[in-house]
mmCIF file of C-alpha atoms in Angstrom:
data_model
loop_
_atom_site.group_PDB
_atom_site.id
_atom_site.type_symbol
_atom_site.label_atom_id
_atom_site.label_comp_id
_atom_site.label_asym_id
_atom_site.label_seq_id
_atom_site.Cartn_x
_atom_site.Cartn_y
_atom_site.Cartn_z
ATOM 1 C CA UNK A 1038 0.000 0.000 0.000
ATOM 2 C CA UNK A 1039 1.334 3.397 -1.003
ATOM 3 C CA UNK A 1040 1.659 6.022 1.711
ATOM 4 C CA UNK A 1041 -0.356 9.225 1.240
ATOM 5 C CA UNK A 1042 2.024 12.080 0.390
ATOM 6 C CA UNK A 1043 -0.487 14.918 0.323
ATOM 7 C CA UNK A 1044 0.779 16.467 3.559
ATOM 8 C CA UNK A 1045 4.353 16.530 2.272
ATOM 9 C CA UNK A 1046 3.231 18.101 -0.993
ATOM 10 C CA UNK A 1047 1.213 20.666 0.955
ATOM 11 C CA UNK A 1048 4.196 21.371 3.225
ATOM 12 C CA UNK A 1049 6.459 22.016 0.246
ATOM 13 C CA UNK A 1050 3.837 24.229 -1.328
ATOM 14 C CA UNK A 1051 3.420 26.087 1.970
ATOM 15 C CA UNK A 1052 7.149 26.873 2.145
ATOM 16 C CA UNK A 1053 7.229 28.012 -1.491
ATOM 17 C CA UNK A 1054 4.134 30.200 -1.115
ATOM 18 C CA UNK A 1055 5.508 31.663 2.107
ATOM 19 C CA UNK A 1056 8.833 32.544 0.461
ATOM 20 C CA UNK A 1057 7.451 34.119 -2.701
ATOM 21 C CA UNK A 1058 4.615 36.021 -1.017
ATOM 22 C CA UNK A 1059 6.911 37.284 1.724
ATOM 23 C CA UNK A 1060 9.560 38.346 -0.771
ATOM 24 C CA UNK A 1061 7.139 40.171 -3.086
ATOM 25 C CA UNK A 1062 3.765 41.363 -1.866
ATOM 26 C CA UNK A 1063 4.786 41.812 1.758
ATOM 27 C CA UNK A 1064 8.365 42.999 1.172
ATOM 28 C CA UNK A 1065 7.530 45.472 -1.570
ATOM 29 C CA UNK A 1066 7.356 48.396 0.863
ATOM 30 C CA UNK A 1067 10.994 47.805 1.801
ATOM 31 C CA UNK A 1068 12.017 48.754 -1.725
ATOM 32 C CA UNK A 1069 10.114 52.025 -2.064
ATOM 33 C CA UNK A 1070 12.543 54.441 -0.365
ATOM 34 C CA UNK A 1071 15.749 52.914 -1.799
ATOM 35 C CA UNK A 1072 14.241 52.868 -5.311
ATOM 36 C CA UNK A 1073 13.053 56.468 -4.918
ATOM 37 C CA UNK A 1074 16.508 57.588 -3.823
ATOM 38 C CA UNK A 1075 18.521 55.636 -6.384
ATOM 39 C CA UNK A 1076 16.434 56.451 -9.433
ATOM 40 C CA UNK A 1077 15.124 59.898 -8.404
ATOM 41 C CA UNK A 1078 11.504 58.780 -8.512
ATOM 42 C CA UNK A 1079 8.481 60.154 -6.709
ATOM 43 C CA UNK A 1080 6.675 57.976 -4.170
ATOM 44 C CA UNK A 1081 3.927 57.351 -6.724
ATOM 45 C CA UNK A 1082 6.404 56.277 -9.392
ATOM 46 C CA UNK A 1083 8.230 53.968 -6.998
ATOM 47 C CA UNK A 1084 4.952 52.272 -6.130
ATOM 48 C CA UNK A 1085 4.138 51.418 -9.751
ATOM 49 C CA UNK A 1086 5.982 48.154 -9.156
ATOM 50 C CA UNK A 1087 3.259 46.735 -6.905
ATOM 51 C CA UNK A 1088 0.614 47.664 -9.472
ATOM 52 C CA UNK A 1089 2.719 45.980 -12.161
ATOM 53 C CA UNK A 1090 2.941 42.859 -9.994
ATOM 54 C CA UNK A 1091 -0.816 42.635 -9.467
ATOM 55 C CA UNK A 1092 -1.576 43.206 -13.152
ATOM 56 C CA UNK A 1093 0.939 40.546 -14.156
ATOM 57 C CA UNK A 1094 -0.499 38.080 -11.630
ATOM 58 C CA UNK A 1095 -3.902 38.375 -13.310
ATOM 59 C CA UNK A 1096 -2.305 37.596 -16.655
ATOM 60 C CA UNK A 1097 -0.092 34.770 -15.376
ATOM 61 C CA UNK A 1098 -2.872 33.111 -13.359
ATOM 62 C CA UNK A 1099 -4.841 32.458 -16.546
ATOM 63 C CA UNK A 1100 -1.827 30.971 -18.342
ATOM 64 C CA UNK A 1101 -0.498 28.960 -15.399
ATOM 65 C CA UNK A 1102 -3.994 27.623 -14.732
ATOM 66 C CA UNK A 1103 -4.203 26.352 -18.313
ATOM 67 C CA UNK A 1104 -0.675 24.931 -18.191
ATOM 68 C CA UNK A 1105 -1.472 23.037 -14.992
ATOM 69 C CA UNK A 1106 -3.930 21.001 -17.051
ATOM 70 C CA UNK A 1107 -1.115 19.909 -19.396
ATOM 71 C CA UNK A 1108 2.179 20.142 -17.467
ATOM 72 C CA UNK A 1109 2.980 18.510 -14.138
ATOM 73 C CA UNK A 1110 2.846 20.779 -11.110
ATOM 74 C CA UNK A 1111 6.374 19.677 -10.234
ATOM 75 C CA UNK A 1112 7.775 20.824 -13.586
ATOM 76 C CA UNK A 1113 5.843 24.074 -13.450
ATOM 77 C CA UNK A 1114 7.013 24.794 -9.896
ATOM 78 C CA UNK A 1115 10.651 24.211 -10.861
ATOM 79 C CA UNK A 1116 10.274 26.599 -13.806
ATOM 80 C CA UNK A 1117 8.529 29.076 -11.529
ATOM 81 C CA UNK A 1118 11.292 28.949 -8.926
ATOM 82 C CA UNK A 1119 13.933 29.535 -11.594
ATOM 83 C CA UNK A 1120 11.950 32.431 -13.067
ATOM 84 C CA UNK A 1121 11.426 33.960 -9.626
ATOM 85 C CA UNK A 1122 15.157 33.853 -8.899
ATOM 86 C CA UNK A 1123 15.899 35.326 -12.332
ATOM 87 C CA UNK A 1124 13.433 38.151 -11.663
ATOM 88 C CA UNK A 1125 15.165 39.019 -8.425
ATOM 89 C CA UNK A 1126 18.555 38.861 -10.138
ATOM 90 C CA UNK A 1127 17.377 41.311 -12.801
ATOM 91 C CA UNK A 1128 15.978 43.622 -10.122
ATOM 92 C CA UNK A 1129 19.289 43.551 -8.254
ATOM 93 C CA UNK A 1130 21.285 44.632 -11.316
ATOM 94 C CA UNK A 1131 18.728 46.863 -13.072
ATOM 95 C CA UNK A 1132 19.994 50.301 -14.009
ATOM 96 C CA UNK A 1133 16.635 51.705 -15.158
ATOM 97 C CA UNK A 1134 13.159 51.718 -13.593
ATOM 98 C CA UNK A 1135 11.770 50.147 -16.788
ATOM 99 C CA UNK A 1136 13.926 47.054 -16.194
ATOM 100 C CA UNK A 1137 12.537 46.813 -12.673
ATOM 101 C CA UNK A 1138 8.966 46.867 -13.976
ATOM 102 C CA UNK A 1139 9.714 44.317 -16.699
ATOM 103 C CA UNK A 1140 11.429 42.002 -14.197
ATOM 104 C CA UNK A 1141 8.409 42.287 -11.897
ATOM 105 C CA UNK A 1142 5.872 41.638 -14.640
ATOM 106 C CA UNK A 1143 7.627 38.843 -16.507
ATOM 107 C CA UNK A 1144 9.878 36.435 -14.562
ATOM 108 C CA UNK A 1145 8.797 37.505 -11.065
ATOM 109 C CA UNK A 1146 5.083 37.486 -11.916
ATOM 110 C CA UNK A 1147 5.325 34.122 -13.627
ATOM 111 C CA UNK A 1148 7.445 32.685 -10.821
ATOM 112 C CA UNK A 1149 5.068 33.932 -8.130
ATOM 113 C CA UNK A 1150 2.116 32.336 -9.896
ATOM 114 C CA UNK A 1151 3.830 29.084 -10.858
ATOM 115 C CA UNK A 1152 5.354 28.313 -7.447
ATOM 116 C CA UNK A 1153 3.391 30.412 -4.937
ATOM 117 C CA UNK A 1154 -0.070 30.560 -3.375
ATOM 118 C CA UNK A 1155 -1.891 29.857 -6.639
ATOM 119 C CA UNK A 1156 -0.098 26.543 -7.132
ATOM 120 C CA UNK A 1157 -0.371 25.632 -3.451
ATOM 121 C CA UNK A 1158 -4.164 26.005 -3.588
ATOM 122 C CA UNK A 1159 -4.334 23.873 -6.735
ATOM 123 C CA UNK A 1160 -2.215 21.174 -5.080
ATOM 124 C CA UNK A 1161 -4.359 21.227 -1.946
ATOM 125 C CA UNK A 1162 -7.500 20.792 -4.025
ATOM 126 C CA UNK A 1163 -5.948 17.997 -6.101
ATOM 127 C CA UNK A 1164 -4.402 15.985 -3.292
ATOM 128 C CA UNK A 1165 -7.178 16.193 -0.715
ATOM 129 C CA UNK A 1166 -10.719 14.957 -0.840
ATOM 130 C CA UNK A 1167 -10.938 14.171 2.849
ATOM 131 C CA UNK A 1168 -9.788 17.167 4.949
ATOM 132 C CA UNK A 1169 -9.737 19.414 1.888
ATOM 133 C CA UNK A 1170 -10.964 22.372 3.934
ATOM 134 C CA UNK A 1171 -8.140 21.943 6.419
ATOM 135 C CA UNK A 1172 -5.583 21.641 3.611
ATOM 136 C CA UNK A 1173 -6.902 24.777 1.890
ATOM 137 C CA UNK A 1174 -6.862 26.618 5.221
ATOM 138 C CA UNK A 1175 -3.240 25.673 5.765
ATOM 139 C CA UNK A 1176 -2.319 26.767 2.250
ATOM 140 C CA UNK A 1177 -4.144 30.073 2.811
ATOM 141 C CA UNK A 1178 -2.000 31.028 5.800
ATOM 142 C CA UNK A 1179 1.247 30.501 3.884
ATOM 143 C CA UNK A 1180 1.163 34.025 2.453
ATOM 144 C CA UNK A 1181 0.658 35.589 5.892
ATOM 145 C CA UNK A 1182 3.491 33.471 7.248
ATOM 146 C CA UNK A 1183 5.655 34.979 4.514
ATOM 147 C CA UNK A 1184 4.840 38.463 5.764
ATOM 148 C CA UNK A 1185 5.596 37.421 9.324
ATOM 149 C CA UNK A 1186 8.853 35.560 8.688
ATOM 150 C CA UNK A 1187 10.391 36.683 5.399
ATOM 151 C CA UNK A 1188 9.950 40.456 5.662
ATOM 152 C CA UNK A 1189 12.007 40.837 8.863
ATOM 153 C CA UNK A 1190 14.787 38.716 7.348
ATOM 154 C CA UNK A 1191 14.734 40.766 4.168
ATOM 155 C CA UNK A 1192 14.663 44.035 6.146
ATOM 156 C CA UNK A 1193 17.664 42.896 8.174
ATOM 157 C CA UNK A 1194 19.564 41.950 4.998
ATOM 158 C CA UNK A 1195 18.782 45.338 3.468
ATOM 159 C CA UNK A 1196 19.953 47.108 6.612
ATOM 160 C CA UNK A 1197 23.173 45.129 6.690
ATOM 161 C CA UNK A 1198 24.094 45.083 3.011
ATOM 162 C CA UNK A 1199 21.862 47.508 1.090
ATOM 163 C CA UNK A 1200 18.927 46.744 -1.159
ATOM 164 C CA UNK A 1201 20.840 45.380 -4.165
ATOM 165 C CA UNK A 1202 23.002 42.834 -2.286
ATOM 166 C CA UNK A 1203 19.991 41.801 -0.191
ATOM 167 C CA UNK A 1204 18.022 41.209 -3.387
ATOM 168 C CA UNK A 1205 20.856 39.089 -4.779
ATOM 169 C CA UNK A 1206 20.869 37.020 -1.600
ATOM 170 C CA UNK A 1207 17.123 36.504 -1.825
ATOM 171 C CA UNK A 1208 17.428 35.579 -5.517
ATOM 172 C CA UNK A 1209 19.585 32.622 -4.479
ATOM 173 C CA UNK A 1210 17.148 31.441 -1.826
#
């Protein structure tokens, strides 16, 4: 008899969703002042990045949802993790605000969708028939856990090394 692996799959998805949500949606505010200062932007201009992220997530959710019908979740999550890291790498070395926005909308947006909360909810629904509500509840708190755990780590890294080196460190995680 094969052992049920749904809880392990959910645990992996939880960690991934926690990392990507904490490093994007919740950590975005950490970038505003350094981006303003470095690129001479207004507060409004510096905050365009979060709008770009949300717009891209709407786009990527439709595509990733379709791809999940044809491609294994494991393959898609690996591609998403690589794209997410690439997005952070581009952000760390970007010399123009346009490159920041493109990195947010393309590799970061895809990576967030393909490895984050969206995928974790799909996995919870696929793996669980019994205790599906509990599994979905656990997957739902992953994003909040990212805000609780990842943001302070990221803030500390930024304080110690500056925003670009901290972003490079997070790209490798």
